[in-house]
Short mmCIF file of C-alpha atoms and ligand atoms in Angstrom, two decimals:
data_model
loop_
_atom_site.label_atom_id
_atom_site.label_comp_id
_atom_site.label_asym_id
_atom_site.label_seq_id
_atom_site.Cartn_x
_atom_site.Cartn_y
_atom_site.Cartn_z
CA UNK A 120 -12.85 -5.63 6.67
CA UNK A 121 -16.11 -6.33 5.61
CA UNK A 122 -18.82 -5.56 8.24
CA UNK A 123 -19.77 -9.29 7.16
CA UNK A 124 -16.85 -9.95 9.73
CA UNK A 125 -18.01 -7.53 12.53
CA UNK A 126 -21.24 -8.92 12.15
CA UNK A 127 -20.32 -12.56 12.73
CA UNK A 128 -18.69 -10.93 15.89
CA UNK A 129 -21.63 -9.34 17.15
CA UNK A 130 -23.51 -12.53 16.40
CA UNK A 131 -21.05 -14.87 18.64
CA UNK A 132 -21.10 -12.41 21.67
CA UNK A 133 -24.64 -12.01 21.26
CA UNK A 134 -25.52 -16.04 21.34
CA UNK A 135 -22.92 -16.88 23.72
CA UNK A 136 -23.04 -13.76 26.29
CA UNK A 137 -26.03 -11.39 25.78
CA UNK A 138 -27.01 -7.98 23.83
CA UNK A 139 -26.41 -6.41 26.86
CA UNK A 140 -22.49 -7.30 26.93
CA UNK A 141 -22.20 -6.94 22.83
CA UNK A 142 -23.42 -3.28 23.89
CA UNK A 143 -20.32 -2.84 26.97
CA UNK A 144 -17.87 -4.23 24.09
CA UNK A 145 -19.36 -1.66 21.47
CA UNK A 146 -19.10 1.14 24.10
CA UNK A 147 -15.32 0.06 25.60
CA UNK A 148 -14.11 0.01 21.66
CA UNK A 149 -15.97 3.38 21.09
CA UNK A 150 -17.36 2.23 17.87
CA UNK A 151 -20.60 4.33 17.37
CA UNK A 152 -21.90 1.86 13.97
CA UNK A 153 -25.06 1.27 14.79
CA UNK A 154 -25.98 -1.87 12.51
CA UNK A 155 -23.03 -3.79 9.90
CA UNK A 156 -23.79 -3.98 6.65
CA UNK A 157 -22.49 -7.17 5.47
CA UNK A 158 -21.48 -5.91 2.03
CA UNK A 159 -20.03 -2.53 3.17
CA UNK A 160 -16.14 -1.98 3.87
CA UNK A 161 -15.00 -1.37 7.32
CA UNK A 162 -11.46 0.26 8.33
CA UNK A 163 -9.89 -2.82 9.97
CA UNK A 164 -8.96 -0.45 13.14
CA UNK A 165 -12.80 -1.73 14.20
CA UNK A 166 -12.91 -4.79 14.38
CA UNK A 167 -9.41 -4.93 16.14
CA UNK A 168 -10.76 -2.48 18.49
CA UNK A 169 -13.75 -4.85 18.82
CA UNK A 170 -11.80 -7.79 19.67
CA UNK A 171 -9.46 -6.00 22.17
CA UNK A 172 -12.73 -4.48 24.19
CA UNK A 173 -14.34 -7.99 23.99
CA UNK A 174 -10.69 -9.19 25.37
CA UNK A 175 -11.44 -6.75 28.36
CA UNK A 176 -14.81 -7.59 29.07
CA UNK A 177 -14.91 -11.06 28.50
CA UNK A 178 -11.61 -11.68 30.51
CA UNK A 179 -10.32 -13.34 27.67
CA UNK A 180 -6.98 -12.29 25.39
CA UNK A 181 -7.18 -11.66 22.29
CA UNK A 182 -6.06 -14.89 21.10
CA UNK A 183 -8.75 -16.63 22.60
CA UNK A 184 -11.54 -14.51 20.91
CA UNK A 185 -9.59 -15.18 18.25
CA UNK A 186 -9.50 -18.37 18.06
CA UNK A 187 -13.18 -18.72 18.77
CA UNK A 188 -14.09 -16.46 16.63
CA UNK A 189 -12.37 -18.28 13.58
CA UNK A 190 -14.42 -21.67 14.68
CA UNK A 191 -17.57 -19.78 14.75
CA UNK A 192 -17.00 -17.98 11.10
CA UNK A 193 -17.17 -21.74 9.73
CA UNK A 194 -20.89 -22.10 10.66
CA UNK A 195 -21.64 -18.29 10.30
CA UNK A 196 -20.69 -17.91 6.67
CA UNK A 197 -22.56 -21.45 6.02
CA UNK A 198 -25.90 -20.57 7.24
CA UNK A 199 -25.60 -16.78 6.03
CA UNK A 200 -26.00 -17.36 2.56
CA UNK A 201 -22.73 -18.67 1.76
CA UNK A 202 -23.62 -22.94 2.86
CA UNK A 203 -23.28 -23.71 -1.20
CA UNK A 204 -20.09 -21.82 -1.72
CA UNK A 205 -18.75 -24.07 1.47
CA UNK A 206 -20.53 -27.21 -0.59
CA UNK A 207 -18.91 -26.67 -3.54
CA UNK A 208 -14.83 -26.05 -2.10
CA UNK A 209 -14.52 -29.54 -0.54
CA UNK A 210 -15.93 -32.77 1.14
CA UNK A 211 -12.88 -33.53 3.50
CA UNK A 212 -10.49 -31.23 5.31
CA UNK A 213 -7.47 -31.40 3.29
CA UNK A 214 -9.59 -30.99 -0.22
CA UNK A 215 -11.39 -27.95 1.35
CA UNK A 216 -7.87 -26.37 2.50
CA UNK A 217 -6.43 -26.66 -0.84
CA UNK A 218 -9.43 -24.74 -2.62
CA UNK A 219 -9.55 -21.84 0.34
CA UNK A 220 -8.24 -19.54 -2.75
CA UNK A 221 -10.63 -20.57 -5.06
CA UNK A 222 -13.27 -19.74 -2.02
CA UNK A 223 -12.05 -16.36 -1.64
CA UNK A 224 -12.02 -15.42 -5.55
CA UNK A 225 -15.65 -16.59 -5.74
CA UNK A 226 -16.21 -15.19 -2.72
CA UNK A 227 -14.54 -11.11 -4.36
CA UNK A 228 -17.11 -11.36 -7.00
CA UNK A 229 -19.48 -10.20 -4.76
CA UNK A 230 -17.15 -8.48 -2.19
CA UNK A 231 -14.81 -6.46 -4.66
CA UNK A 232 -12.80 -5.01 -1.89
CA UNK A 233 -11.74 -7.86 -0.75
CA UNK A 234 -8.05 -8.38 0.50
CA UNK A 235 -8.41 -12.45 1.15
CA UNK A 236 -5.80 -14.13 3.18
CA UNK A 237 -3.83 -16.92 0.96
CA UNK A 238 -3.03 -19.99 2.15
CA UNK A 239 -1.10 -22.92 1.00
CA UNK A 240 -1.21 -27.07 1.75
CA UNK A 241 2.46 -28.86 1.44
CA UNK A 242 4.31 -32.15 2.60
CA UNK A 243 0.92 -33.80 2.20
CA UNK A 244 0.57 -37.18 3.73
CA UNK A 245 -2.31 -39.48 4.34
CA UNK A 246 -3.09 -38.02 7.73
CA UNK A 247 -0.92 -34.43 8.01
CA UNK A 248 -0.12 -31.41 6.20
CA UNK A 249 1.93 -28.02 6.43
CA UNK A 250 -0.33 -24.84 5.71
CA UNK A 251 0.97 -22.09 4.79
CA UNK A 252 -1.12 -18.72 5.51
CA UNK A 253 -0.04 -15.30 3.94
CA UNK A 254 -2.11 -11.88 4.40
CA UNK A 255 -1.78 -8.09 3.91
CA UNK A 256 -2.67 -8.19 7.73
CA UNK A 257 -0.72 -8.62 11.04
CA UNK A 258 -1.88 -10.47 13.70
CA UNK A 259 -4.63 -12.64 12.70
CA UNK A 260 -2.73 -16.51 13.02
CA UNK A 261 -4.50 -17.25 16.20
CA UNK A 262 -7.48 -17.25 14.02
CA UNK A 263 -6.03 -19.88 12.27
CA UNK A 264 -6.46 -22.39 14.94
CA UNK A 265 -10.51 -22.09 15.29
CA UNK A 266 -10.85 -22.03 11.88
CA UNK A 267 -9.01 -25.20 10.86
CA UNK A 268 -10.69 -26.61 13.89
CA UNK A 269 -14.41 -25.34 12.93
CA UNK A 270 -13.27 -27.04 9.32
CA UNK A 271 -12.78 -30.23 11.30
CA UNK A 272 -16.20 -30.25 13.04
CA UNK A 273 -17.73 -29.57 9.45
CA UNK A 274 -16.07 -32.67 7.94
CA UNK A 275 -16.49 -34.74 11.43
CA UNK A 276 -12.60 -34.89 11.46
CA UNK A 277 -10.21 -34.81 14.26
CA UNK A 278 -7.65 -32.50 14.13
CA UNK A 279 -4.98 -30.90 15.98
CA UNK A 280 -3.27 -28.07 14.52
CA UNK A 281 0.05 -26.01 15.61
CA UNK A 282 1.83 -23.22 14.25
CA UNK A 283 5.28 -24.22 13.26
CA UNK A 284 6.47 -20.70 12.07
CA UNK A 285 5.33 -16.91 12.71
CA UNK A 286 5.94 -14.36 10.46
CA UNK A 287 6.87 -12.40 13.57
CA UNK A 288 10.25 -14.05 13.77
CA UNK A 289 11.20 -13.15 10.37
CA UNK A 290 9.80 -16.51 8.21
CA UNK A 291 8.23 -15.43 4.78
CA UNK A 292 5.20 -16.75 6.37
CA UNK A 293 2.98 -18.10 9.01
CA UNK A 294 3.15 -22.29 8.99
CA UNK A 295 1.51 -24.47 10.57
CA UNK A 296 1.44 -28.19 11.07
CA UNK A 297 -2.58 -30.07 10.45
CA UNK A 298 -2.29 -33.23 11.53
CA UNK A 299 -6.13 -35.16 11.41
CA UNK A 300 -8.07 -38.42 10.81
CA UNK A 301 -11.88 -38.66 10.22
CA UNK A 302 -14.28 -39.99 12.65
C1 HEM B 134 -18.07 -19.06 2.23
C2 HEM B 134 -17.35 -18.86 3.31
C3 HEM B 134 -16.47 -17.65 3.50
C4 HEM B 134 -16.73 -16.34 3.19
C5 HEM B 134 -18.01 -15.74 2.62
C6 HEM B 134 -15.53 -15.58 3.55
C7 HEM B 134 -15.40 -14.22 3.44
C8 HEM B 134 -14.40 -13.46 3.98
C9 HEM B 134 -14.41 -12.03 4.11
C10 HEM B 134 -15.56 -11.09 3.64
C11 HEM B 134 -13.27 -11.67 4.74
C12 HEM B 134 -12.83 -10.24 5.12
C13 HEM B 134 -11.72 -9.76 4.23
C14 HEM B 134 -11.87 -8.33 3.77
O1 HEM B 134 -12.90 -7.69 4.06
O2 HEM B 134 -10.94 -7.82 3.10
C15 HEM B 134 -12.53 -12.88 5.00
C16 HEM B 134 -11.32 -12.93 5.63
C17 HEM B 134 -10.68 -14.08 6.00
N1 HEM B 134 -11.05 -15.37 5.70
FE1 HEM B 134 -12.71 -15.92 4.70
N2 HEM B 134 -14.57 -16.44 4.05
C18 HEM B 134 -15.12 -17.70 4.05
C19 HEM B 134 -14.51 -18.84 4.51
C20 HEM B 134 -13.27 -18.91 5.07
C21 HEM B 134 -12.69 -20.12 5.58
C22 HEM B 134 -13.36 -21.50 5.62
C23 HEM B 134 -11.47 -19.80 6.04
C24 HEM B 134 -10.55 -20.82 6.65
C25 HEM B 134 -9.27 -20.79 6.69
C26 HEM B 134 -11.27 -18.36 5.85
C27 HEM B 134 -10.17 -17.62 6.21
C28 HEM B 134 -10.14 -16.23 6.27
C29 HEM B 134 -9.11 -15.45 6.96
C30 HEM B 134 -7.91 -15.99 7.71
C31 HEM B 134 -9.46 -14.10 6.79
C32 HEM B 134 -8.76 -12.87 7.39
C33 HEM B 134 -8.17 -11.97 6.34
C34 HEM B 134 -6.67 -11.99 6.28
O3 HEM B 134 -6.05 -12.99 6.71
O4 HEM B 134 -6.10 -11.01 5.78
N3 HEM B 134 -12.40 -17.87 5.24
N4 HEM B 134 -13.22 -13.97 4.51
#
């Protein structure tokens, strides 16, 4: 991935926890990169090995950092350059979800590496939806939850969010149910 992504990382240990631990998590997942470069390609073997050190040393799983991580990229991507791109994709949750593919194609112009994840809004209603996320990567649904709940603090919406289906147990994809109502 992107070291934009291992980056954001670094930046959420180091302003919750300290240097000092980023440095034990660097260490445990024996990656030897001194400083990301936001626009440069990373295997994606790092940053899993990132998240499963910080897992150790943070006594967290990996879900968790997961999780937290995915409501921290919301207000990492927005103040690192990217606030207009967020500006112009949505002024309420369910608009925003709907133009996360748009997002990610304006977001490859500049990042022409990219493998962005797809997602998908069905059965809307006034107050709940069914997203549907596909990727070329395993793993990353836990993410899912921080980030939909990030987008909620953005757009000063409640939400609660569930997965309904993994792609684990054979669906075409991971589903999950968004059920919210602005403050
Ligand atoms: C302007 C804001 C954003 C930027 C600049 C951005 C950029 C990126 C980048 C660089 C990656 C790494 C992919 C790669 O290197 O191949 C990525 C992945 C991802 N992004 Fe975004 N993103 C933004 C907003 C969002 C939002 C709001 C969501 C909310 C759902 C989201 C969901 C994801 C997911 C789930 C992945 C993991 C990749 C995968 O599933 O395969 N992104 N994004």
């Amino acid at each position: 991935m992107y070291g934009l992504v291992n980056k954001a990382i670094q930046d959420m240990v180091c302003s919750g926890y300290s240097e000092q631990i980023w440095k034990q998590i660097k260490h445990k997942a024996e990656v030897n990169v001194d400083v990301f470069l936001s626009m440069e390609s990373y295997p994606d073997d790092i940053t899993h090995r990132l998240v499963k050190a910080a897992s150790v040393i943070l006594s967290l799983s990996s879900a968790e950092i997961m999780q937290a991580f995915g409501e921290f990229w919301v207000q990492y991507t927005a103040q690192e350059g990217y606030g207009e791109m967020m500006d112009m994709s949505g002024d309420t949750l369910p608009e925003f979800l709907e133009n996360l593919d748009n997002l990610h194609a304006r977001v490859g112009v500049s990042f022409p590496k990219l493998q962005p994840p797809s997602f998908e809004c069905t059965d809307m209603e006034e107050n709940s939806l069914n997203l549907h996320y596909r990727s070329s990567r395993e793993g990353l649904s836990p993410m899912i939850l921080g980030l939909v709940k990030g987008l909620g603090a953005r757009f000063d919406t409640k939400v609660e969010i569930t997965q309904t289906q993994t792609r684990d147990e054979d669906a075409e994809c991971d589903e999950f149910l968004v059920i919210y109502k602005p403050n």
